[in-house]
Amino acid sequence: MQVHRIHQFLQTKMADEEPVDPKQYLEDTCKPKCVRPLRAYQACVKRIKGDETGHKHCTGQYFDYWKCIDECVALKLFDKLK
């Protein structure tokens, strides 16, 4: 069902004169599937909020979140590319 909606979206947007990059739409549809890494990132940000040294960071959690989204998007995006 989800793939059908994506296909409809792409067909509608591609019918316009200006081509539309479907990646942003696909990212938005994948974000609900990546709640666990997002919560881990948010918890890290909250945990280090008071750090004034600059040594603590949440880079790993941030990249885990975007890796989850990218993997989800890749499954759908590469089927639609020409």
PDB file of N, CA, C and O in Angstrom:
ATOM      1  N   MET A   1       0.826  -1.190   0.000  1.00  0.00           N
ATOM      2  CA  MET A   1       0.000   0.000   0.000  1.00  0.00           C
ATOM      3  C   MET A   1       0.877   1.263   0.000  1.00  0.00           C
ATOM      4  O   MET A   1       0.619   2.172  -0.740  1.00  0.00           O
ATOM      5  N   GLN A   2       1.911   1.270   0.853  1.00  0.00           N
ATOM      6  CA  GLN A   2       2.810   2.424   0.952  1.00  0.00           C
ATOM      7  C   GLN A   2       3.516   2.661  -0.385  1.00  0.00           C
ATOM      8  O   GLN A   2       3.656   3.793  -0.814  1.00  0.00           O
ATOM      9  N   VAL A   3       3.958   1.594  -1.033  1.00  0.00           N
ATOM     10  CA  VAL A   3       4.668   1.723  -2.310  1.00  0.00           C
ATOM     11  C   VAL A   3       3.741   2.334  -3.355  1.00  0.00           C
ATOM     12  O   VAL A   3       4.157   3.159  -4.166  1.00  0.00           O
ATOM     13  N   HIS A   4       2.462   1.956  -3.323  1.00  0.00           N
ATOM     14  CA  HIS A   4       1.492   2.502  -4.273  1.00  0.00           C
ATOM     15  C   HIS A   4       1.347   4.014  -4.088  1.00  0.00           C
ATOM     16  O   HIS A   4       1.310   4.754  -5.061  1.00  0.00           O
ATOM     17  N   ARG A   5       1.272   4.479  -2.827  1.00  0.00           N
ATOM     18  CA  ARG A   5       1.161   5.916  -2.559  1.00  0.00           C
ATOM     19  C   ARG A   5       2.405   6.656  -3.027  1.00  0.00           C
ATOM     20  O   ARG A   5       2.324   7.750  -3.566  1.00  0.00           O
ATOM     21  N   ILE A   6       3.552   6.062  -2.826  1.00  0.00           N
ATOM     22  CA  ILE A   6       4.804   6.683  -3.271  1.00  0.00           C
ATOM     23  C   ILE A   6       4.807   6.788  -4.784  1.00  0.00           C
ATOM     24  O   ILE A   6       5.167   7.816  -5.352  1.00  0.00           O
ATOM     25  N   HIS A   7       4.394   5.709  -5.437  1.00  0.00           N
ATOM     26  CA  HIS A   7       4.344   5.708  -6.893  1.00  0.00           C
ATOM     27  C   HIS A   7       3.389   6.790  -7.399  1.00  0.00           C
ATOM     28  O   HIS A   7       3.713   7.513  -8.343  1.00  0.00           O
ATOM     29  N   GLN A   8       2.215   6.918  -6.767  1.00  0.00           N
ATOM     30  CA  GLN A   8       1.258   7.965  -7.139  1.00  0.00           C
ATOM     31  C   GLN A   8       1.876   9.343  -6.963  1.00  0.00           C
ATOM     32  O   GLN A   8       1.731  10.210  -7.826  1.00  0.00           O
ATOM     33  N   PHE A   9       2.539   9.558  -5.840  1.00  0.00           N
ATOM     34  CA  PHE A   9       3.179  10.843  -5.568  1.00  0.00           C
ATOM     35  C   PHE A   9       4.201  11.162  -6.650  1.00  0.00           C
ATOM     36  O   PHE A   9       4.233  12.265  -7.193  1.00  0.00           O
ATOM     37  N   LEU A  10       5.024  10.190  -6.988  1.00  0.00           N
ATOM     38  CA  LEU A  10       6.071  10.419  -7.983  1.00  0.00           C
ATOM     39  C   LEU A  10       5.474  10.701  -9.355  1.00  0.00           C
ATOM     40  O   LEU A  10       5.955  11.561 -10.081  1.00  0.00           O
ATOM     41  N   GLN A  11       4.434   9.981  -9.712  1.00  0.00           N
ATOM     42  CA  GLN A  11       3.796  10.207 -11.007  1.00  0.00           C
ATOM     43  C   GLN A  11       3.185  11.602 -11.083  1.00  0.00           C
ATOM     44  O   GLN A  11       3.296  12.286 -12.081  1.00  0.00           O
ATOM     45  N   THR A  12       2.538  12.025 -10.017  1.00  0.00           N
ATOM     46  CA  THR A  12       1.920  13.342  -9.975  1.00  0.00           C
ATOM     47  C   THR A  12       2.980  14.426 -10.075  1.00  0.00           C
ATOM     48  O   THR A  12       2.848  15.368 -10.857  1.00  0.00           O
ATOM     49  N   LYS A  13       4.019  14.308  -9.287  1.00  0.00           N
ATOM     50  CA  LYS A  13       5.056  15.326  -9.268  1.00  0.00           C
ATOM     51  C   LYS A  13       5.887  15.313 -10.545  1.00  0.00           C
ATOM     52  O   LYS A  13       6.341  16.338 -11.002  1.00  0.00           O
ATOM     53  N   MET A  14       6.085  14.162 -11.135  1.00  0.00           N
ATOM     54  CA  MET A  14       6.904  14.076 -12.343  1.00  0.00           C
ATOM     55  C   MET A  14       6.131  14.567 -13.566  1.00  0.00           C
ATOM     56  O   MET A  14       6.717  14.884 -14.581  1.00  0.00           O
ATOM     57  N   ALA A  15       4.788  14.617 -13.456  1.00  0.00           N
ATOM     58  CA  ALA A  15       3.986  15.112 -14.562  1.00  0.00           C
ATOM     59  C   ALA A  15       4.116  16.623 -14.697  1.00  0.00           C
ATOM     60  O   ALA A  15       3.853  17.177 -15.756  1.00  0.00           O
ATOM     61  N   ASP A  16       4.496  17.285 -13.627  1.00  0.00           N
ATOM     62  CA  ASP A  16       4.721  18.728 -13.672  1.00  0.00           C
ATOM     63  C   ASP A  16       5.917  19.024 -14.559  1.00  0.00           C
ATOM     64  O   ASP A  16       6.706  18.153 -14.893  1.00  0.00           O
ATOM     65  N   GLU A  17       6.068  20.288 -14.908  1.00  0.00           N
ATOM     66  CA  GLU A  17       7.181  20.665 -15.767  1.00  0.00           C
ATOM     67  C   GLU A  17       8.523  20.538 -15.071  1.00  0.00           C
ATOM     68  O   GLU A  17       9.483  20.112 -15.672  1.00  0.00           O
ATOM     69  N   GLU A  18       8.584  20.929 -13.806  1.00  0.00           N
ATOM     70  CA  GLU A  18       9.826  20.842 -13.053  1.00  0.00           C
ATOM     71  C   GLU A  18       9.937  19.475 -12.387  1.00  0.00           C
ATOM     72  O   GLU A  18       9.027  19.073 -11.676  1.00  0.00           O
ATOM     73  N   PRO A  19      11.022  18.764 -12.602  1.00  0.00           N
ATOM     74  CA  PRO A  19      11.183  17.481 -11.911  1.00  0.00           C
ATOM     75  C   PRO A  19      11.340  17.697 -10.405  1.00  0.00           C
ATOM     76  O   PRO A  19      11.917  18.689  -9.971  1.00  0.00           O
ATOM     77  N   VAL A  20      10.818  16.764  -9.641  1.00  0.00           N
ATOM     78  CA  VAL A  20      10.852  16.859  -8.191  1.00  0.00           C
ATOM     79  C   VAL A  20      11.680  15.706  -7.646  1.00  0.00           C
ATOM     80  O   VAL A  20      11.524  14.564  -8.066  1.00  0.00           O
ATOM     81  N   ASP A  21      12.559  16.035  -6.731  1.00  0.00           N
ATOM     82  CA  ASP A  21      13.361  15.017  -6.081  1.00  0.00           C
ATOM     83  C   ASP A  21      12.491  14.327  -5.022  1.00  0.00           C
ATOM     84  O   ASP A  21      12.067  14.973  -4.063  1.00  0.00           O
ATOM     85  N   PRO A  22      12.214  13.039  -5.172  1.00  0.00           N
ATOM     86  CA  PRO A  22      11.332  12.350  -4.228  1.00  0.00           C
ATOM     87  C   PRO A  22      12.001  12.011  -2.900  1.00  0.00           C
ATOM     88  O   PRO A  22      11.352  11.520  -1.993  1.00  0.00           O
ATOM     89  N   LYS A  23      13.297  12.287  -2.767  1.00  0.00           N
ATOM     90  CA  LYS A  23      14.017  11.874  -1.563  1.00  0.00           C
ATOM     91  C   LYS A  23      13.436  12.491  -0.294  1.00  0.00           C
ATOM     92  O   LYS A  23      13.275  11.808   0.709  1.00  0.00           O
ATOM     93  N   GLN A  24      13.091  13.773  -0.320  1.00  0.00           N
ATOM     94  CA  GLN A  24      12.544  14.423   0.874  1.00  0.00           C
ATOM     95  C   GLN A  24      11.217  13.781   1.277  1.00  0.00           C
ATOM     96  O   GLN A  24      10.986  13.519   2.453  1.00  0.00           O
ATOM     97  N   TYR A  25      10.364  13.525   0.303  1.00  0.00           N
ATOM     98  CA  TYR A  25       9.085  12.864   0.594  1.00  0.00           C
ATOM     99  C   TYR A  25       9.329  11.485   1.197  1.00  0.00           C
ATOM    100  O   TYR A  25       8.694  11.107   2.183  1.00  0.00           O
ATOM    101  N   LEU A  26      10.251  10.733   0.622  1.00  0.00           N
ATOM    102  CA  LEU A  26      10.555   9.397   1.127  1.00  0.00           C
ATOM    103  C   LEU A  26      11.160   9.460   2.525  1.00  0.00           C
ATOM    104  O   LEU A  26      10.869   8.606   3.368  1.00  0.00           O
ATOM    105  N   GLU A  27      12.002  10.446   2.777  1.00  0.00           N
ATOM    106  CA  GLU A  27      12.570  10.608   4.123  1.00  0.00           C
ATOM    107  C   GLU A  27      11.455  10.840   5.138  1.00  0.00           C
ATOM    108  O   GLU A  27      11.462  10.251   6.220  1.00  0.00           O
ATOM    109  N   ASP A  28      10.498  11.678   4.775  1.00  0.00           N
ATOM    110  CA  ASP A  28       9.385  11.954   5.689  1.00  0.00           C
ATOM    111  C   ASP A  28       8.554  10.702   5.954  1.00  0.00           C
ATOM    112  O   ASP A  28       8.063  10.513   7.063  1.00  0.00           O
ATOM    113  N   THR A  29       8.399   9.844   4.956  1.00  0.00           N
ATOM    114  CA  THR A  29       7.630   8.614   5.158  1.00  0.00           C
ATOM    115  C   THR A  29       8.421   7.587   5.965  1.00  0.00           C
ATOM    116  O   THR A  29       7.830   6.703   6.583  1.00  0.00           O
ATOM    117  N   CYS A  30       9.738   7.694   5.980  1.00  0.00           N
ATOM    118  CA  CYS A  30      10.573   6.735   6.700  1.00  0.00           C
ATOM    119  C   CYS A  30      10.835   7.136   8.152  1.00  0.00           C
ATOM    120  O   CYS A  30      11.171   6.283   8.972  1.00  0.00           O
ATOM    121  N   LYS A  31      10.698   8.399   8.471  1.00  0.00           N
ATOM    122  CA  LYS A  31      11.006   8.857   9.828  1.00  0.00           C
ATOM    123  C   LYS A  31      10.227   8.122  10.917  1.00  0.00           C
ATOM    124  O   LYS A  31      10.809   7.802  11.954  1.00  0.00           O
ATOM    125  N   PRO A  32       8.940   7.810  10.724  1.00  0.00           N
ATOM    126  CA  PRO A  32       8.227   7.063  11.778  1.00  0.00           C
ATOM    127  C   PRO A  32       8.803   5.670  12.035  1.00  0.00           C
ATOM    128  O   PRO A  32       8.611   5.108  13.107  1.00  0.00           O
ATOM    129  N   LYS A  33       9.511   5.119  11.087  1.00  0.00           N
ATOM    130  CA  LYS A  33      10.112   3.790  11.254  1.00  0.00           C
ATOM    131  C   LYS A  33      11.431   3.859  12.025  1.00  0.00           C
ATOM    132  O   LYS A  33      11.975   2.826  12.402  1.00  0.00           O
ATOM    133  N   CYS A  34      11.940   5.058  12.244  1.00  0.00           N
ATOM    134  CA  CYS A  34      13.242   5.232  12.885  1.00  0.00           C
ATOM    135  C   CYS A  34      13.112   5.947  14.228  1.00  0.00           C
ATOM    136  O   CYS A  34      13.964   6.759  14.602  1.00  0.00           O
ATOM    137  N   VAL A  35      12.077   5.628  14.955  1.00  0.00           N
ATOM    138  CA  VAL A  35      11.814   6.293  16.228  1.00  0.00           C
ATOM    139  C   VAL A  35      12.861   5.925  17.282  1.00  0.00           C
ATOM    140  O   VAL A  35      13.305   6.776  18.046  1.00  0.00           O
ATOM    141  N   ARG A  36      13.275   4.672  17.316  1.00  0.00           N
ATOM    142  CA  ARG A  36      14.242   4.249  18.336  1.00  0.00           C
ATOM    143  C   ARG A  36      15.559   5.020  18.233  1.00  0.00           C
ATOM    144  O   ARG A  36      16.039   5.554  19.233  1.00  0.00           O
ATOM    145  N   PRO A  37      16.174   5.109  17.039  1.00  0.00           N
ATOM    146  CA  PRO A  37      17.414   5.897  16.959  1.00  0.00           C
ATOM    147  C   PRO A  37      17.180   7.390  17.227  1.00  0.00           C
ATOM    148  O   PRO A  37      18.048   8.065  17.783  1.00  0.00           O
ATOM    149  N   LEU A  38      16.016   7.907  16.857  1.00  0.00           N
ATOM    150  CA  LEU A  38      15.710   9.306  17.141  1.00  0.00           C
ATOM    151  C   LEU A  38      15.633   9.541  18.643  1.00  0.00           C
ATOM    152  O   LEU A  38      16.198  10.513  19.157  1.00  0.00           O
ATOM    153  N   ARG A  39      14.980   8.648  19.356  1.00  0.00           N
ATOM    154  CA  ARG A  39      14.880   8.801  20.814  1.00  0.00           C
ATOM    155  C   ARG A  39      16.241   8.668  21.485  1.00  0.00           C
ATOM    156  O   ARG A  39      16.520   9.366  22.461  1.00  0.00           O
ATOM    157  N   ALA A  40      17.083   7.797  20.952  1.00  0.00           N
ATOM    158  CA  ALA A  40      18.442   7.661  21.501  1.00  0.00           C
ATOM    159  C   ALA A  40      19.212   8.963  21.303  1.00  0.00           C
ATOM    160  O   ALA A  40      19.930   9.422  22.202  1.00  0.00           O
ATOM    161  N   TYR A  41      19.048   9.572  20.140  1.00  0.00           N
ATOM    162  CA  TYR A  41      19.712  10.854  19.871  1.00  0.00           C
ATOM    163  C   TYR A  41      19.176  11.949  20.797  1.00  0.00           C
ATOM    164  O   TYR A  41      19.945  12.713  21.390  1.00  0.00           O
ATOM    165  N   GLN A  42      17.862  12.023  20.933  1.00  0.00           N
ATOM    166  CA  GLN A  42      17.259  13.035  21.794  1.00  0.00           C
ATOM    167  C   GLN A  42      17.675  12.850  23.249  1.00  0.00           C
ATOM    168  O   GLN A  42      17.932  13.829  23.959  1.00  0.00           O
ATOM    169  N   ALA A  43      17.764  11.611  23.699  1.00  0.00           N
ATOM    170  CA  ALA A  43      18.205  11.337  25.073  1.00  0.00           C
ATOM    171  C   ALA A  43      19.650  11.781  25.263  1.00  0.00           C
ATOM    172  O   ALA A  43      20.006  12.340  26.310  1.00  0.00           O
ATOM    173  N   CYS A  44      20.479  11.552  24.269  1.00  0.00           N
ATOM    174  CA  CYS A  44      21.882  11.969  24.344  1.00  0.00           C
ATOM    175  C   CYS A  44      21.977  13.490  24.415  1.00  0.00           C
ATOM    176  O   CYS A  44      22.725  14.033  25.225  1.00  0.00           O
ATOM    177  N   VAL A  45      21.219  14.169  23.569  1.00  0.00           N
ATOM    178  CA  VAL A  45      21.242  15.636  23.570  1.00  0.00           C
ATOM    179  C   VAL A  45      20.823  16.159  24.938  1.00  0.00           C
ATOM    180  O   VAL A  45      21.452  17.073  25.482  1.00  0.00           O
ATOM    181  N   LYS A  46      19.806  15.568  25.509  1.00  0.00           N
ATOM    182  CA  LYS A  46      19.338  15.985  26.835  1.00  0.00           C
ATOM    183  C   LYS A  46      20.403  15.711  27.907  1.00  0.00           C
ATOM    184  O   LYS A  46      20.629  16.520  28.791  1.00  0.00           O
ATOM    185  N   ARG A  47      21.062  14.554  27.782  1.00  0.00           N
ATOM    186  CA  ARG A  47      22.072  14.151  28.757  1.00  0.00           C
ATOM    187  C   ARG A  47      23.284  15.075  28.762  1.00  0.00           C
ATOM    188  O   ARG A  47      23.853  15.365  29.802  1.00  0.00           O
ATOM    189  N   ILE A  48      23.679  15.575  27.604  1.00  0.00           N
ATOM    190  CA  ILE A  48      24.895  16.401  27.524  1.00  0.00           C
ATOM    191  C   ILE A  48      24.593  17.884  27.469  1.00  0.00           C
ATOM    192  O   ILE A  48      25.506  18.696  27.262  1.00  0.00           O
ATOM    193  N   LYS A  49      23.368  18.256  27.659  1.00  0.00           N
ATOM    194  CA  LYS A  49      22.957  19.655  27.540  1.00  0.00           C
ATOM    195  C   LYS A  49      23.804  20.608  28.386  1.00  0.00           C
ATOM    196  O   LYS A  49      24.134  21.692  27.956  1.00  0.00           O
ATOM    197  N   GLY A  50      24.178  20.204  29.567  1.00  0.00           N
ATOM    198  CA  GLY A  50      24.930  21.078  30.454  1.00  0.00           C
ATOM    199  C   GLY A  50      26.437  21.044  30.259  1.00  0.00           C
ATOM    200  O   GLY A  50      27.171  21.745  30.950  1.00  0.00           O
ATOM    201  N   ASP A  51      26.926  20.257  29.317  1.00  0.00           N
ATOM    202  CA  ASP A  51      28.372  20.150  29.101  1.00  0.00           C
ATOM    203  C   ASP A  51      28.911  21.431  28.475  1.00  0.00           C
ATOM    204  O   ASP A  51      28.532  21.816  27.387  1.00  0.00           O
ATOM    205  N   GLU A  52      29.799  22.077  29.179  1.00  0.00           N
ATOM    206  CA  GLU A  52      30.395  23.311  28.673  1.00  0.00           C
ATOM    207  C   GLU A  52      31.803  23.090  28.137  1.00  0.00           C
ATOM    208  O   GLU A  52      32.415  24.006  27.601  1.00  0.00           O
ATOM    209  N   THR A  53      32.322  21.872  28.284  1.00  0.00           N
ATOM    210  CA  THR A  53      33.680  21.596  27.815  1.00  0.00           C
ATOM    211  C   THR A  53      33.726  21.384  26.309  1.00  0.00           C
ATOM    212  O   THR A  53      34.769  21.584  25.691  1.00  0.00           O
ATOM    213  N   GLY A  54      32.634  20.931  25.732  1.00  0.00           N
ATOM    214  CA  GLY A  54      32.612  20.652  24.302  1.00  0.00           C
ATOM    215  C   GLY A  54      33.152  19.280  23.946  1.00  0.00           C
ATOM    216  O   GLY A  54      33.257  18.940  22.776  1.00  0.00           O
ATOM    217  N   HIS A  55      33.496  18.486  24.958  1.00  0.00           N
ATOM    218  CA  HIS A  55      34.055  17.167  24.694  1.00  0.00           C
ATOM    219  C   HIS A  55      32.977  16.113  24.463  1.00  0.00           C
ATOM    220  O   HIS A  55      33.236  15.111  23.806  1.00  0.00           O
ATOM    221  N   LYS A  56      31.808  16.320  25.006  1.00  0.00           N
ATOM    222  CA  LYS A  56      30.722  15.351  24.833  1.00  0.00           C
ATOM    223  C   LYS A  56      29.936  15.711  23.580  1.00  0.00           C
ATOM    224  O   LYS A  56      29.742  16.877  23.255  1.00  0.00           O
ATOM    225  N   HIS A  57      29.495  14.680  22.879  1.00  0.00           N
ATOM    226  CA  HIS A  57      28.723  14.915  21.656  1.00  0.00           C
ATOM    227  C   HIS A  57      27.801  13.727  21.395  1.00  0.00           C
ATOM    228  O   HIS A  57      27.912  12.686  22.033  1.00  0.00           O
ATOM    229  N   CYS A  58      26.903  13.903  20.467  1.00  0.00           N
ATOM    230  CA  CYS A  58      25.923  12.862  20.106  1.00  0.00           C
ATOM    231  C   CYS A  58      26.047  12.498  18.636  1.00  0.00           C
ATOM    232  O   CYS A  58      25.071  12.111  17.989  1.00  0.00           O
ATOM    233  N   THR A  59      27.224  12.614  18.101  1.00  0.00           N
ATOM    234  CA  THR A  59      27.446  12.354  16.682  1.00  0.00           C
ATOM    235  C   THR A  59      27.054  10.932  16.293  1.00  0.00           C
ATOM    236  O   THR A  59      26.410  10.722  15.263  1.00  0.00           O
ATOM    237  N   GLY A  60      27.421   9.962  17.110  1.00  0.00           N
ATOM    238  CA  GLY A  60      27.098   8.571  16.806  1.00  0.00           C
ATOM    239  C   GLY A  60      25.608   8.337  16.731  1.00  0.00           C
ATOM    240  O   GLY A  60      25.106   7.697  15.791  1.00  0.00           O
ATOM    241  N   GLN A  61      24.861   8.880  17.669  1.00  0.00           N
ATOM    242  CA  GLN A  61      23.414   8.717  17.682  1.00  0.00           C
ATOM    243  C   GLN A  61      22.772   9.450  16.502  1.00  0.00           C
ATOM    244  O   GLN A  61      21.806   8.970  15.912  1.00  0.00           O
ATOM    245  N   TYR A  62      23.317  10.608  16.178  1.00  0.00           N
ATOM    246  CA  TYR A  62      22.805  11.372  15.036  1.00  0.00           C
ATOM    247  C   TYR A  62      22.974  10.573  13.741  1.00  0.00           C
ATOM    248  O   TYR A  62      22.038  10.450  12.949  1.00  0.00           O
ATOM    249  N   PHE A  63      24.161  10.024  13.548  1.00  0.00           N
ATOM    250  CA  PHE A  63      24.401   9.240  12.337  1.00  0.00           C
ATOM    251  C   PHE A  63      23.608   7.941  12.330  1.00  0.00           C
ATOM    252  O   PHE A  63      23.185   7.482  11.260  1.00  0.00           O
ATOM    253  N   ASP A  64      23.376   7.335  13.480  1.00  0.00           N
ATOM    254  CA  ASP A  64      22.525   6.137  13.550  1.00  0.00           C
ATOM    255  C   ASP A  64      21.110   6.447  13.081  1.00  0.00           C
ATOM    256  O   ASP A  64      20.489   5.663  12.357  1.00  0.00           O
ATOM    257  N   TYR A  65      20.593   7.596  13.494  1.00  0.00           N
ATOM    258  CA  TYR A  65      19.254   8.010  13.091  1.00  0.00           C
ATOM    259  C   TYR A  65      19.175   8.188  11.572  1.00  0.00           C
ATOM    260  O   TYR A  65      18.287   7.655  10.908  1.00  0.00           O
ATOM    261  N   TRP A  66      20.129   8.912  11.010  1.00  0.00           N
ATOM    262  CA  TRP A  66      20.089   9.152   9.564  1.00  0.00           C
ATOM    263  C   TRP A  66      20.423   7.898   8.763  1.00  0.00           C
ATOM    264  O   TRP A  66      19.953   7.733   7.632  1.00  0.00           O
ATOM    265  N   LYS A  67      21.199   7.010   9.309  1.00  0.00           N
ATOM    266  CA  LYS A  67      21.464   5.733   8.630  1.00  0.00           C
ATOM    267  C   LYS A  67      20.177   4.936   8.501  1.00  0.00           C
ATOM    268  O   LYS A  67      19.893   4.353   7.456  1.00  0.00           O
ATOM    269  N   CYS A  68      19.387   4.924   9.562  1.00  0.00           N
ATOM    270  CA  CYS A  68      18.097   4.237   9.544  1.00  0.00           C
ATOM    271  C   CYS A  68      17.201   4.813   8.445  1.00  0.00           C
ATOM    272  O   CYS A  68      16.611   4.069   7.656  1.00  0.00           O
ATOM    273  N   ILE A  69      17.128   6.127   8.383  1.00  0.00           N
ATOM    274  CA  ILE A  69      16.293   6.771   7.360  1.00  0.00           C
ATOM    275  C   ILE A  69      16.837   6.485   5.969  1.00  0.00           C
ATOM    276  O   ILE A  69      16.086   6.127   5.053  1.00  0.00           O
ATOM    277  N   ASP A  70      18.140   6.616   5.785  1.00  0.00           N
ATOM    278  CA  ASP A  70      18.738   6.381   4.463  1.00  0.00           C
ATOM    279  C   ASP A  70      18.518   4.958   3.976  1.00  0.00           C
ATOM    280  O   ASP A  70      18.248   4.733   2.790  1.00  0.00           O
ATOM    281  N   GLU A  71      18.632   3.986   4.874  1.00  0.00           N
ATOM    282  CA  GLU A  71      18.415   2.598   4.471  1.00  0.00           C
ATOM    283  C   GLU A  71      16.964   2.371   4.057  1.00  0.00           C
ATOM    284  O   GLU A  71      16.695   1.652   3.097  1.00  0.00           O
ATOM    285  N   CYS A  72      16.041   2.976   4.764  1.00  0.00           N
ATOM    286  CA  CYS A  72      14.629   2.877   4.425  1.00  0.00           C
ATOM    287  C   CYS A  72      14.351   3.539   3.073  1.00  0.00           C
ATOM    288  O   CYS A  72      13.664   2.973   2.223  1.00  0.00           O
ATOM    289  N   VAL A  73      14.900   4.728   2.868  1.00  0.00           N
ATOM    290  CA  VAL A  73      14.694   5.465   1.624  1.00  0.00           C
ATOM    291  C   VAL A  73      15.301   4.719   0.441  1.00  0.00           C
ATOM    292  O   VAL A  73      14.702   4.638  -0.632  1.00  0.00           O
ATOM    293  N   ALA A  74      16.470   4.154   0.622  1.00  0.00           N
ATOM    294  CA  ALA A  74      17.167   3.481  -0.474  1.00  0.00           C
ATOM    295  C   ALA A  74      16.332   2.351  -1.064  1.00  0.00           C
ATOM    296  O   ALA A  74      16.336   2.153  -2.286  1.00  0.00           O
ATOM    297  N   LEU A  75      15.612   1.646  -0.223  1.00  0.00           N
ATOM    298  CA  LEU A  75      14.787   0.545  -0.711  1.00  0.00           C
ATOM    299  C   LEU A  75      13.720   1.023  -1.686  1.00  0.00           C
ATOM    300  O   LEU A  75      13.340   0.303  -2.604  1.00  0.00           O
ATOM    301  N   LYS A  76      13.243   2.231  -1.485  1.00  0.00           N
ATOM    302  CA  LYS A  76      12.148   2.761  -2.305  1.00  0.00           C
ATOM    303  C   LYS A  76      12.656   3.677  -3.431  1.00  0.00           C
ATOM    304  O   LYS A  76      12.107   3.675  -4.524  1.00  0.00           O
ATOM    305  N   LEU A  77      13.689   4.432  -3.146  1.00  0.00           N
ATOM    306  CA  LEU A  77      14.154   5.446  -4.091  1.00  0.00           C
ATOM    307  C   LEU A  77      14.798   4.835  -5.335  1.00  0.00           C
ATOM    308  O   LEU A  77      14.500   5.244  -6.451  1.00  0.00           O
ATOM    309  N   PHE A  78      15.646   3.864  -5.162  1.00  0.00           N
ATOM    310  CA  PHE A  78      16.388   3.332  -6.296  1.00  0.00           C
ATOM    311  C   PHE A  78      15.512   2.566  -7.274  1.00  0.00           C
ATOM    312  O   PHE A  78      15.859   2.427  -8.438  1.00  0.00           O
ATOM    313  N   ASP A  79      14.349   2.117  -6.834  1.00  0.00           N
ATOM    314  CA  ASP A  79      13.397   1.499  -7.763  1.00  0.00           C
ATOM    315  C   ASP A  79      12.764   2.526  -8.681  1.00  0.00           C
ATOM    316  O   ASP A  79      12.308   2.192  -9.772  1.00  0.00           O
ATOM    317  N   LYS A  80      12.705   3.764  -8.245  1.00  0.00           N
ATOM    318  CA  LYS A  80      12.023   4.821  -8.996  1.00  0.00           C
ATOM    319  C   LYS A  80      12.942   5.612  -9.912  1.00  0.00           C
ATOM    320  O   LYS A  80      12.477   6.340 -10.774  1.00  0.00           O
ATOM    321  N   LEU A  81      14.242   5.501  -9.733  1.00  0.00           N
ATOM    322  CA  LEU A  81      15.181   6.251 -10.558  1.00  0.00           C
ATOM    323  C   LEU A  81      15.292   5.653 -11.946  1.00  0.00           C
ATOM    324  O   LEU A  81      15.209   4.458 -12.138  1.00  0.00           O
ATOM    325  N   LYS A  82      15.502   6.531 -12.913  1.00  0.00           N
ATOM    326  CA  LYS A  82      15.649   6.064 -14.299  1.00  0.00           C
ATOM    327  C   LYS A  82      17.098   6.091 -14.690  1.00  0.00           C
ATOM    328  O   LYS A  82      17.885   6.809 -14.257  1.00  0.00           O
TER     329      LYS A  82
END
